[in-house]
PDB file of C-alpha atoms in Angstrom:
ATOM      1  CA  UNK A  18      13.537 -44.354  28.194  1.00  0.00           C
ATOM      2  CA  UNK A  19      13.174 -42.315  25.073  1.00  0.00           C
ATOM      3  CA  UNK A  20      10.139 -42.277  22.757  1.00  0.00           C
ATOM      4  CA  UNK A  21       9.512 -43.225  19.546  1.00  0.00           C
ATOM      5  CA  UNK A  22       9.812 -39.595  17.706  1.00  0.00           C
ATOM      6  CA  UNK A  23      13.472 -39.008  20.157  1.00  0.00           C
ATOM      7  CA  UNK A  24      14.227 -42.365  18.501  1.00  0.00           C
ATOM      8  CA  UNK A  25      13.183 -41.325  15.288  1.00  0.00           C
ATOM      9  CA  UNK A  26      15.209 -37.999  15.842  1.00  0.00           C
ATOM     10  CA  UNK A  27      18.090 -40.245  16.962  1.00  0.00           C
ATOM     11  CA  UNK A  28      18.040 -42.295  13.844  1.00  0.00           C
ATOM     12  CA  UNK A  29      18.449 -39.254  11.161  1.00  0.00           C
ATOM     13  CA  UNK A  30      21.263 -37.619  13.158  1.00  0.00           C
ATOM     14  CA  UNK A  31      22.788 -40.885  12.634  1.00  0.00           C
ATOM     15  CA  UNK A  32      21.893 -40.675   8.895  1.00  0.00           C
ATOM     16  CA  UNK A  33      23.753 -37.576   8.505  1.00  0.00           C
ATOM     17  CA  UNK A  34      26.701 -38.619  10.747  1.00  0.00           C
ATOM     18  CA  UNK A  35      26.569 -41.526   8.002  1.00  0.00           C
ATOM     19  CA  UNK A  36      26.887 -39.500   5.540  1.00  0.00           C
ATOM     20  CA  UNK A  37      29.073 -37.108   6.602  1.00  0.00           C
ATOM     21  CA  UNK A  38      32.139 -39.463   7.365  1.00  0.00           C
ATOM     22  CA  UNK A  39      31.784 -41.693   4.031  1.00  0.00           C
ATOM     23  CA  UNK A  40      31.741 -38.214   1.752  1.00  0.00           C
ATOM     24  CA  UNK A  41      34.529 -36.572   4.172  1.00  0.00           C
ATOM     25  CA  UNK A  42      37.371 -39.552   3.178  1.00  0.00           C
ATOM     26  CA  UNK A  43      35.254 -39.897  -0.313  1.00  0.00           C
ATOM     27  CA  UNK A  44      35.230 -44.167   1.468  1.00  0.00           C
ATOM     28  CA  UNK A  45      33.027 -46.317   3.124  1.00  0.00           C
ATOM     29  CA  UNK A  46      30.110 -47.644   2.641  1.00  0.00           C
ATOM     30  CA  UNK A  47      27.037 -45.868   3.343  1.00  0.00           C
ATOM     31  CA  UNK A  48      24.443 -48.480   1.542  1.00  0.00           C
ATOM     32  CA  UNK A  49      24.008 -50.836   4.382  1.00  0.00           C
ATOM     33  CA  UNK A  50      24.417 -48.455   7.326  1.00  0.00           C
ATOM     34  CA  UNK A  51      21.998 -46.378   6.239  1.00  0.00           C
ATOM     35  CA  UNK A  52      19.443 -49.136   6.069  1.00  0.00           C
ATOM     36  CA  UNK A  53      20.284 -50.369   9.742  1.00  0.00           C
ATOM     37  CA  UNK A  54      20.406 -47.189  11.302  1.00  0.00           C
ATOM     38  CA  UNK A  55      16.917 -48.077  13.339  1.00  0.00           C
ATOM     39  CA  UNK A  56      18.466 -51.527  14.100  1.00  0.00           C
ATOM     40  CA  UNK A  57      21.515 -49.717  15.973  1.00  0.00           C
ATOM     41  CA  UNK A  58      19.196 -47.253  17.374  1.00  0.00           C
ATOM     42  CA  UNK A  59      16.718 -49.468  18.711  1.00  0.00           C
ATOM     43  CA  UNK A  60      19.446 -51.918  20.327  1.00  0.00           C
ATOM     44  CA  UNK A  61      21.734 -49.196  21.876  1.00  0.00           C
ATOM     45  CA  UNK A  62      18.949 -46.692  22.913  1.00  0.00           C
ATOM     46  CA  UNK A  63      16.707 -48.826  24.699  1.00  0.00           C
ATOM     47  CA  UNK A  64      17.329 -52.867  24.414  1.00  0.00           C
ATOM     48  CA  UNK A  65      20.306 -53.673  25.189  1.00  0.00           C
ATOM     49  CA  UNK A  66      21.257 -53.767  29.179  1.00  0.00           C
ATOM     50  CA  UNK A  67      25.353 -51.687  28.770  1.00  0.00           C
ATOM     51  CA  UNK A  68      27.421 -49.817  30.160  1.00  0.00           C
ATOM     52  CA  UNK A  69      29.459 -46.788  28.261  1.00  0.00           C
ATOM     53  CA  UNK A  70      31.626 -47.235  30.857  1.00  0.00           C
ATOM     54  CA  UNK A  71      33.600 -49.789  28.472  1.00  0.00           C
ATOM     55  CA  UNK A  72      34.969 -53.215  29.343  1.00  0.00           C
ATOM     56  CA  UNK A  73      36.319 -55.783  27.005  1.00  0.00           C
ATOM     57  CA  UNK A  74      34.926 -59.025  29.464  1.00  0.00           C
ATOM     58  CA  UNK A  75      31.315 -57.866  29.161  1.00  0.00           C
ATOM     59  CA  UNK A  76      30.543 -59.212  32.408  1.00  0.00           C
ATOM     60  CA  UNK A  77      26.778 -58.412  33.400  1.00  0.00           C
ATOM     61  CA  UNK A  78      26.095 -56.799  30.592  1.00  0.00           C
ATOM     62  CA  UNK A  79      24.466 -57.439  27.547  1.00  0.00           C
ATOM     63  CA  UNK A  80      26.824 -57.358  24.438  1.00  0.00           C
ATOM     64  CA  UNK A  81      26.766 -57.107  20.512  1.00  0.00           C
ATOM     65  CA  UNK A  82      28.961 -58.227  18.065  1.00  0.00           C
ATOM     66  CA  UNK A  83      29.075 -56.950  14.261  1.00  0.00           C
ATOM     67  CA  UNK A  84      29.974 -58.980  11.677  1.00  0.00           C
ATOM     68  CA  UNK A  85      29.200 -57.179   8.578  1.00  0.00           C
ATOM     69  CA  UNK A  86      31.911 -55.020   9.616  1.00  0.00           C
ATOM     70  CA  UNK A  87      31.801 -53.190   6.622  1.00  0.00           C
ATOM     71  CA  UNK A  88      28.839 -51.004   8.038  1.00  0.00           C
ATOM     72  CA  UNK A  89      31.030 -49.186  10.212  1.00  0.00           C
ATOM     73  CA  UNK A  90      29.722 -45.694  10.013  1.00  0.00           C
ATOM     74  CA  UNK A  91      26.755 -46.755  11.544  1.00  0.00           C
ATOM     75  CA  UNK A  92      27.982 -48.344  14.386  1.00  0.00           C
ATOM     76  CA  UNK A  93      30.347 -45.705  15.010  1.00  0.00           C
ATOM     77  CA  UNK A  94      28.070 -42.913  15.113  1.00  0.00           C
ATOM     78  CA  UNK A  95      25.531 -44.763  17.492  1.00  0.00           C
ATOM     79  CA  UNK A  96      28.770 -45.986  19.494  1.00  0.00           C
ATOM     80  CA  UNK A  97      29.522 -42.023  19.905  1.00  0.00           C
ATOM     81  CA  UNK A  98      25.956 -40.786  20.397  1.00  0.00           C
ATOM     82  CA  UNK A  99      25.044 -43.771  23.371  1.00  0.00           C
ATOM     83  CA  UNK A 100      28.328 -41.935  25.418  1.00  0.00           C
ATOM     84  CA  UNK A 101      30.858 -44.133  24.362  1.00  0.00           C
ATOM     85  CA  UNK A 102      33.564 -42.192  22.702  1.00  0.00           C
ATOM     86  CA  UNK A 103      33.362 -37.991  22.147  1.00  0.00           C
ATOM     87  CA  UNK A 104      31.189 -37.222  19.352  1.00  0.00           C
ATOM     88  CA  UNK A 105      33.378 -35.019  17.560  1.00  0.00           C
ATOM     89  CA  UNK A 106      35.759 -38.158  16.722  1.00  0.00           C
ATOM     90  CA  UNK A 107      33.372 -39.083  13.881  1.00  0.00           C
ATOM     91  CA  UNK A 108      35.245 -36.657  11.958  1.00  0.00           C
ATOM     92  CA  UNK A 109      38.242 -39.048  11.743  1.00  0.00           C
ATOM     93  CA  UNK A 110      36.698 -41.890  10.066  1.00  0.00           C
ATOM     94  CA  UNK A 111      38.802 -43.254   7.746  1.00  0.00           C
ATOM     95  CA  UNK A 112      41.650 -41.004   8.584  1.00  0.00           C
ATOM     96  CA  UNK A 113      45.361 -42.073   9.408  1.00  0.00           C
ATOM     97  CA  UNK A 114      46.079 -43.159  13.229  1.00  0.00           C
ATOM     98  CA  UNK A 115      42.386 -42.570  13.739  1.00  0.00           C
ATOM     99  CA  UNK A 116      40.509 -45.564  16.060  1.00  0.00           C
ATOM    100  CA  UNK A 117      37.618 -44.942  13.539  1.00  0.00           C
ATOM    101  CA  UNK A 118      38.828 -47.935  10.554  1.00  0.00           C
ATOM    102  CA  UNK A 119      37.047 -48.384   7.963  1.00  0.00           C
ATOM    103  CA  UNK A 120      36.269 -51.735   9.465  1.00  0.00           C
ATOM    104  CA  UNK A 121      36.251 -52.163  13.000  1.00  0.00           C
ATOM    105  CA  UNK A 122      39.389 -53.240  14.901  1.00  0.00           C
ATOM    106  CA  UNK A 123      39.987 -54.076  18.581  1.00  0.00           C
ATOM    107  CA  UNK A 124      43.693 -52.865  18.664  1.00  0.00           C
ATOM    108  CA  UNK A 125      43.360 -48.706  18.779  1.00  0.00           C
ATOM    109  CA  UNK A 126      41.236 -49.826  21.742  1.00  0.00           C
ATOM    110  CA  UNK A 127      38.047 -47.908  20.960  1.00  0.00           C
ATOM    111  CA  UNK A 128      35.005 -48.140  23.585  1.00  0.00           C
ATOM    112  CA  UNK A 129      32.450 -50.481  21.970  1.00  0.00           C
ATOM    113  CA  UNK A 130      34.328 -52.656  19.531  1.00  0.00           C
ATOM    114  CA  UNK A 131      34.649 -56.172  20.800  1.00  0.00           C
ATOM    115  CA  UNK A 132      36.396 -58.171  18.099  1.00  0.00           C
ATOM    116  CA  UNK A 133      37.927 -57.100  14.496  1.00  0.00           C
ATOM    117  CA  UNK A 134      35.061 -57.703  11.769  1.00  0.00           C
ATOM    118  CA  UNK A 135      36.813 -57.177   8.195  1.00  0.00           C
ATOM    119  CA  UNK A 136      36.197 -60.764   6.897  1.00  0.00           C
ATOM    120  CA  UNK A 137      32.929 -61.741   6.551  1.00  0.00           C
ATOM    121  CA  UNK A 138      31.317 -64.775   8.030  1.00  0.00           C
ATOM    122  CA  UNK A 139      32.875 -64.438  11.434  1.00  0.00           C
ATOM    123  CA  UNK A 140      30.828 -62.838  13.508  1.00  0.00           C
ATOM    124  CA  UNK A 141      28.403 -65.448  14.948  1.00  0.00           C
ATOM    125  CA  UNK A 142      31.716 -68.098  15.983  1.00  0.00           C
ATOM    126  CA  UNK A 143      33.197 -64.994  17.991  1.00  0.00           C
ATOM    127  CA  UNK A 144      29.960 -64.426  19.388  1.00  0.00           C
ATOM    128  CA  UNK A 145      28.767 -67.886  20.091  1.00  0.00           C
ATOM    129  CA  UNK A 146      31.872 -68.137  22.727  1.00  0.00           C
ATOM    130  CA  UNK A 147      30.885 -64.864  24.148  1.00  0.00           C
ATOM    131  CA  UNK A 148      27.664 -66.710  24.690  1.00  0.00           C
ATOM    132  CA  UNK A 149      28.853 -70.043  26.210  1.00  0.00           C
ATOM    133  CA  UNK A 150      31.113 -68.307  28.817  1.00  0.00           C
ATOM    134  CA  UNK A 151      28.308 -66.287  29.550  1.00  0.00           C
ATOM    135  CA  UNK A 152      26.418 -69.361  30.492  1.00  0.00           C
ATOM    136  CA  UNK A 153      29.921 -70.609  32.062  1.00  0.00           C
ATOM    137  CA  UNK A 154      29.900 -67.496  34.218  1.00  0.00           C
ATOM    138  CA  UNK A 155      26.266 -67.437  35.555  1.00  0.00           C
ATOM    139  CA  UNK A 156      25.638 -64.721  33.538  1.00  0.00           C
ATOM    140  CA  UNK A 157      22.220 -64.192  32.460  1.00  0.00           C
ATOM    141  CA  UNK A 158      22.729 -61.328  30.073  1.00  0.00           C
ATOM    142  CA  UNK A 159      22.340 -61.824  26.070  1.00  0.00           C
ATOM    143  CA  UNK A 160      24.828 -61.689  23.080  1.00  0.00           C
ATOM    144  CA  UNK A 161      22.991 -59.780  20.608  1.00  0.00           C
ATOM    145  CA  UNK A 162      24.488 -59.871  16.540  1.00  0.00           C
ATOM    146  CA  UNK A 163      23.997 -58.402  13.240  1.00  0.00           C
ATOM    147  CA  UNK A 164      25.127 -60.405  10.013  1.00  0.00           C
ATOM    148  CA  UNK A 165      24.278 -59.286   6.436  1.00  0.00           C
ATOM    149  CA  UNK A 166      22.645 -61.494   4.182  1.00  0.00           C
ATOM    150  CA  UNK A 167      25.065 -61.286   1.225  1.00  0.00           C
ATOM    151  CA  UNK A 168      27.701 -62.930   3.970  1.00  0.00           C
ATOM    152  CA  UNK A 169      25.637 -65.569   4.803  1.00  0.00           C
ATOM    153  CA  UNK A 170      27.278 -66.717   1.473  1.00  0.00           C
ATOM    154  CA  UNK A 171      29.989 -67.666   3.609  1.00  0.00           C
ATOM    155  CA  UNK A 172      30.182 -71.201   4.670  1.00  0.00           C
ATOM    156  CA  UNK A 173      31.730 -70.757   8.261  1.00  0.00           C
ATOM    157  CA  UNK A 174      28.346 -68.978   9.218  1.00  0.00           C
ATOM    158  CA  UNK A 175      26.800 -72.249   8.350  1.00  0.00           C
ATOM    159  CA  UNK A 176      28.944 -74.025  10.822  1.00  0.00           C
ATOM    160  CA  UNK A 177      28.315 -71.929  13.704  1.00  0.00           C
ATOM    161  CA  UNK A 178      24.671 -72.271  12.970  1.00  0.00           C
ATOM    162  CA  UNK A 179      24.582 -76.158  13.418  1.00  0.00           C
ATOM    163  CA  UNK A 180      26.890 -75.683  15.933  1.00  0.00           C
ATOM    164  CA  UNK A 181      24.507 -73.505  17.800  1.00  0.00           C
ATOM    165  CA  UNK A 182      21.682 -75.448  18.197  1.00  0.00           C
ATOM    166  CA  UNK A 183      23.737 -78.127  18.497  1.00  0.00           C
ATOM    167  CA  UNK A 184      24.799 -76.370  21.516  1.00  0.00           C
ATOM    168  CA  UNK A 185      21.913 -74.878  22.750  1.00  0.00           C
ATOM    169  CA  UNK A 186      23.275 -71.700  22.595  1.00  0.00           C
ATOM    170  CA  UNK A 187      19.910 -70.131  23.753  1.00  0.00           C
ATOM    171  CA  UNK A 188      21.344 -66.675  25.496  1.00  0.00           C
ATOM    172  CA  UNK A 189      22.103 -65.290  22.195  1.00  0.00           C
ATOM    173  CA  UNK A 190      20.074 -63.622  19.436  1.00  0.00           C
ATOM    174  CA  UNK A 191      21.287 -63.187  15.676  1.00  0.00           C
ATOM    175  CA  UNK A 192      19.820 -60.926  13.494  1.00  0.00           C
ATOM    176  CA  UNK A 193      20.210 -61.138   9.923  1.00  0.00           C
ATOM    177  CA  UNK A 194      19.953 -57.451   7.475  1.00  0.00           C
ATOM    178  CA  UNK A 195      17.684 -58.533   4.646  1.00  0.00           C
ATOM    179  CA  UNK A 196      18.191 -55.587   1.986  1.00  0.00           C
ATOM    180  CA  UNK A 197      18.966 -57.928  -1.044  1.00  0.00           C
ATOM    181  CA  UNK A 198      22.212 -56.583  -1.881  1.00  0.00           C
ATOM    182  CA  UNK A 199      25.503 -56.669  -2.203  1.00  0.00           C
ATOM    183  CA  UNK A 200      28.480 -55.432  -3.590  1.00  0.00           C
ATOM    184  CA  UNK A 201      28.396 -56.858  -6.825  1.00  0.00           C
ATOM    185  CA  UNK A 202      24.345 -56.912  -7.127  1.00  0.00           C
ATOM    186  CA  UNK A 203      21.909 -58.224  -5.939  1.00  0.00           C
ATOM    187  CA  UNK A 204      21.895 -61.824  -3.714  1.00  0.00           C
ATOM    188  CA  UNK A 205      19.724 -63.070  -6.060  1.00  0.00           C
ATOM    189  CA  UNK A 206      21.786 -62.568  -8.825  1.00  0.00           C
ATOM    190  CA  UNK A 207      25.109 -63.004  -7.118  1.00  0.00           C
ATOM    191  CA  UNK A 208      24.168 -66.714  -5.320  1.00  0.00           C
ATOM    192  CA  UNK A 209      20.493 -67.269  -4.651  1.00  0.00           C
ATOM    193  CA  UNK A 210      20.104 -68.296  -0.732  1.00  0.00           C
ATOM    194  CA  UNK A 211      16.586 -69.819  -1.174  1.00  0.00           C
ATOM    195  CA  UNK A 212      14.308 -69.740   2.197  1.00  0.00           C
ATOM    196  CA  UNK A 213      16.501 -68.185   4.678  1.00  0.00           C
ATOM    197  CA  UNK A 214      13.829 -69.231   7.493  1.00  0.00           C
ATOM    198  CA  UNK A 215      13.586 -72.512   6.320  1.00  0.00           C
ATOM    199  CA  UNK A 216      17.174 -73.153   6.176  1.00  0.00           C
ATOM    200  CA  UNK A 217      17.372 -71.797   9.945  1.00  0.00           C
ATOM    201  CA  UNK A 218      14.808 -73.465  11.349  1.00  0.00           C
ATOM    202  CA  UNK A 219      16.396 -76.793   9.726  1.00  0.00           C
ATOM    203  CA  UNK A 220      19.070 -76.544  11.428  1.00  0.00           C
ATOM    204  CA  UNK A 221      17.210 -76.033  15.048  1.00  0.00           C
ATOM    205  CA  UNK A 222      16.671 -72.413  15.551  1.00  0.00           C
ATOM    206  CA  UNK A 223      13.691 -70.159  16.758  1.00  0.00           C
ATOM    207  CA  UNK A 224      13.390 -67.819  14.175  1.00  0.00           C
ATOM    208  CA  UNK A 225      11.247 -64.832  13.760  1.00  0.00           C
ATOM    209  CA  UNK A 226      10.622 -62.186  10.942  1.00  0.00           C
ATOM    210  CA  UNK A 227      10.829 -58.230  10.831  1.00  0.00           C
ATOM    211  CA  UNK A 228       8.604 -57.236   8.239  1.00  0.00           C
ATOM    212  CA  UNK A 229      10.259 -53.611   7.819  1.00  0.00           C
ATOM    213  CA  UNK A 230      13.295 -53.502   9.727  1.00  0.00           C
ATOM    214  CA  UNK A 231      13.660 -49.104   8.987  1.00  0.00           C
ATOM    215  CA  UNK A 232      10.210 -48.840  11.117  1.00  0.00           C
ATOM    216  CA  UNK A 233      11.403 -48.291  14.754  1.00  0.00           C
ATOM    217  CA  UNK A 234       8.477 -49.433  16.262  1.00  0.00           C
ATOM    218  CA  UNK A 235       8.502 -52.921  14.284  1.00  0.00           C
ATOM    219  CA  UNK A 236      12.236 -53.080  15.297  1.00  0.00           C
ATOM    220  CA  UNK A 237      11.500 -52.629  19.018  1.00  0.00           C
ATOM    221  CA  UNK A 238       8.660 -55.220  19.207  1.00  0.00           C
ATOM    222  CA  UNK A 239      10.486 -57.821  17.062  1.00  0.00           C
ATOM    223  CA  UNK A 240      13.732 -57.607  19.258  1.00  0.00           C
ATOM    224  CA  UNK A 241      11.502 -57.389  22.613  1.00  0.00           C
ATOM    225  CA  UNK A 242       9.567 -60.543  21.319  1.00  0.00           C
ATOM    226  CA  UNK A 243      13.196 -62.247  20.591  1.00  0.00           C
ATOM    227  CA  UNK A 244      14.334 -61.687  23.803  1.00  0.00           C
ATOM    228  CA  UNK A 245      11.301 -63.088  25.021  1.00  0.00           C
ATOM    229  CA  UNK A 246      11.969 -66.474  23.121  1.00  0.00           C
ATOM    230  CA  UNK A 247      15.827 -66.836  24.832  1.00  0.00           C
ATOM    231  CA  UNK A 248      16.579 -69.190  27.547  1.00  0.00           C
ATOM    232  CA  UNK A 249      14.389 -72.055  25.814  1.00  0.00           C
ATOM    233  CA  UNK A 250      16.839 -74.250  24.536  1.00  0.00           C
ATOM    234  CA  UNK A 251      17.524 -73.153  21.090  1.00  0.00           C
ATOM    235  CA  UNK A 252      18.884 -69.977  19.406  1.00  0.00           C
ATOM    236  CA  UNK A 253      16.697 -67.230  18.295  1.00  0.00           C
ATOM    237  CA  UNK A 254      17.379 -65.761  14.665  1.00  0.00           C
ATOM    238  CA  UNK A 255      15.508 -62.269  13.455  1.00  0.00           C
ATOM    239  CA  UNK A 256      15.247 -62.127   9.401  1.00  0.00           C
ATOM    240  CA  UNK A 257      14.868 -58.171   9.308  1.00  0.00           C
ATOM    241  CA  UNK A 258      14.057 -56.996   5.974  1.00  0.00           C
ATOM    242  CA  UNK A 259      15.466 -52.980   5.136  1.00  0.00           C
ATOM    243  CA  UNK A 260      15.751 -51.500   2.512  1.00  0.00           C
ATOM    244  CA  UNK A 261      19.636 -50.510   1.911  1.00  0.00           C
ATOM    245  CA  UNK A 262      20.116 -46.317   1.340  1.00  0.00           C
ATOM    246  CA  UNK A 263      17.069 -46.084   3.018  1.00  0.00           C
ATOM    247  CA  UNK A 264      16.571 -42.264   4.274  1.00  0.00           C
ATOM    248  CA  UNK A 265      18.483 -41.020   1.032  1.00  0.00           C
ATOM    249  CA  UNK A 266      16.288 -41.562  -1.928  1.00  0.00           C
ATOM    250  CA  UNK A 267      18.602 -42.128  -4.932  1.00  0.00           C
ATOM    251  CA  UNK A 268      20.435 -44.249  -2.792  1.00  0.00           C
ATOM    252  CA  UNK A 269      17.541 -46.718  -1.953  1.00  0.00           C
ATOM    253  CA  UNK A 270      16.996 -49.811  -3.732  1.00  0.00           C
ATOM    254  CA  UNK A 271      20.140 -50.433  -5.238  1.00  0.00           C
ATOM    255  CA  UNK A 272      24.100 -52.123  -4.794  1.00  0.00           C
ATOM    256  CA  UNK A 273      25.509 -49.140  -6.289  1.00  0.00           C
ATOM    257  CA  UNK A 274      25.890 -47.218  -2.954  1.00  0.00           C
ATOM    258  CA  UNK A 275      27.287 -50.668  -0.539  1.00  0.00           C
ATOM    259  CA  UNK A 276      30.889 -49.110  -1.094  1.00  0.00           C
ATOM    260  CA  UNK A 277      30.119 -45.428  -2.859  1.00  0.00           C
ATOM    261  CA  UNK A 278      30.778 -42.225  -1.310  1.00  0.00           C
ATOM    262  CA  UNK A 279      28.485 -39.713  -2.549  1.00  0.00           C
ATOM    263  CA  UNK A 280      29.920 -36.180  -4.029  1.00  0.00           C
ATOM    264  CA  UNK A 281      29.613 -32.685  -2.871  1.00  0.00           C
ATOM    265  CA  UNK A 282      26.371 -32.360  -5.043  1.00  0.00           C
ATOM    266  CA  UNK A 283      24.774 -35.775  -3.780  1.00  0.00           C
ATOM    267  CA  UNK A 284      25.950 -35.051  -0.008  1.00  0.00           C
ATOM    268  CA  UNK A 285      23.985 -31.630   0.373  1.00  0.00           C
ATOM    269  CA  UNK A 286      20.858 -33.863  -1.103  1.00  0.00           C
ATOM    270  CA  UNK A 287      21.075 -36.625   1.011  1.00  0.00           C
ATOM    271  CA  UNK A 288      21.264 -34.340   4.701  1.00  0.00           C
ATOM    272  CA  UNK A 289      18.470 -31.962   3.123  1.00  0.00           C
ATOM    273  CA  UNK A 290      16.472 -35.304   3.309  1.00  0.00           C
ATOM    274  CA  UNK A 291      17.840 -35.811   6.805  1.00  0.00           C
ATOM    275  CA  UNK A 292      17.899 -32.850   8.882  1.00  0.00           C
ATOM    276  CA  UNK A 293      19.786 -32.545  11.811  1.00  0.00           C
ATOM    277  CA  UNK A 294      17.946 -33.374  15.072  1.00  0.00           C
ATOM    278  CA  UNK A 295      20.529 -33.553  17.427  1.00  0.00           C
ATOM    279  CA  UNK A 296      23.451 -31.241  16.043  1.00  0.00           C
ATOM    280  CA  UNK A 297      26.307 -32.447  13.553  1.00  0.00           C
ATOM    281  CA  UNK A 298      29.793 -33.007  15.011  1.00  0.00           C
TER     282      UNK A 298
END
């Protein structure tokens, strides 16, 4: 099990890999990765219960779905560093015939990816079956997810949600990336989503709050305490607040990096602010 400062280390080697493969293509979208690096890095380097040894059913394992597919880099990098796929194939993000898409898809058949996430608002419905034929199964592992909160704009979420608790869909665990941005501003400009927690717990789930989701430590109690509240009857939602950029400061705080790739001047700002820890690809 590693400690917090290997975590920490863990979590800027991803910031660079993040870097590196949006400024490479001069694509992607380094805004929201960046500001759940510690989320990945928490759930794949000690949480979740899988195997690198990958298999599409997911049986006895805990799995994770991402929605906001958009945040690729991120996943990808953790994906690599956990043992799932060489290292060195970072360097194709983006690139023709590479498995590394800008958003994730299922049919280059790369380790880790469960289900195409390019459209928002799909996530939790994909997951929420994963879920109910664990149950089906006698499978007592979790479904873990990550949605941002600029797509929970998007009504189909919504349904899933009622049907959820409707369901008691309690084996599964939703987090939602509160940075307060998206690609055309911010949320509260774009559409204002009110209380988020409210509006959860309204429609019958257990929800509980991350009060800085780019602290590891915070991250690693929240989602121990969330899988604490499973297997109760009702689904358990995690509002995590980040900051989006965070790690890169002319990045933080703002929508103008969610789909910017930063230059060769920017780039050798952003990795002097994140050295590297565990050795670039």
């Amino acid at each position: 099990m590693p400690n917090i400062k290997e975590l920490e280390d863990f979590a800027t080697q991803v910031r660079r890999d993040i870097l590196r493969q949006v400024h490479k293509v001069n694509s992607g979208h380094p805004g929201g990765s960046l500001g759940c690096t510690e989320f990945f890095t928490a759930l794949y380097q000690e949480v979740m219960d899988h195997d690198t040894d990958f298999n599409m059913d997911g049986k006895d394992e805990d799995i994770f779905f991402l929605s906001n597919g958009h945040i690729s880099p991120v996943f990808y990098s953790v994906l690599a560093r956990s043992g799932y796929f060489p290292v060195e194939e970072l360097s194709t993000f983006r690139l023709i015939d590479s498995r590394l898409q800008g958003h994730p898809t299922t049919h280059e058949g790369l380790p880790g990816i469960r289900v195409a996430s390019g459209s928002l608002g799909q996530g939790m419905s994909v997951a929420l079956g994963a879920a109910q034929a664990k149950k089906l199964n006698g499978d007592k592992h979790l479904v873990y997810t990550l949605h941002g909160d600029g797509e929970l704009q998007e009504g189909q979420n919504w349904e899933a949600i009622m049907y959820a608790a409707g369901n008691k869909v309690d084996n599964i665990i939703s987090t939602v990336d509160l940075n307060g941005q998206q690609i055309d501003g911010s949320t509260e400009t774009v559409l204002p989503m009110g209380n988020l927690k409210a509006k959860f717990e309204a429609f019958g789930w257990d929800v509980m709050e991350i009060e800085n989701g780019n602290d590891i430590t915070q991250v690693l109690d929240g989602l121990a305490e969330a899988k604490n509240r499973t297997g109760k009857g009702k689904p358990v939602c995690i509002l995590m607040t980040t900051v989006m950029g965070h790690g890169v400061d002319f990045m933080m705080h703002t929508h103008a990096w969610h789909g910017k790739a930063p230059d060769d001047e920017q780039l050798e700002k952003a990795l002097a602010q994140n050295p590297a820890t565990l050795g670039d690809y």
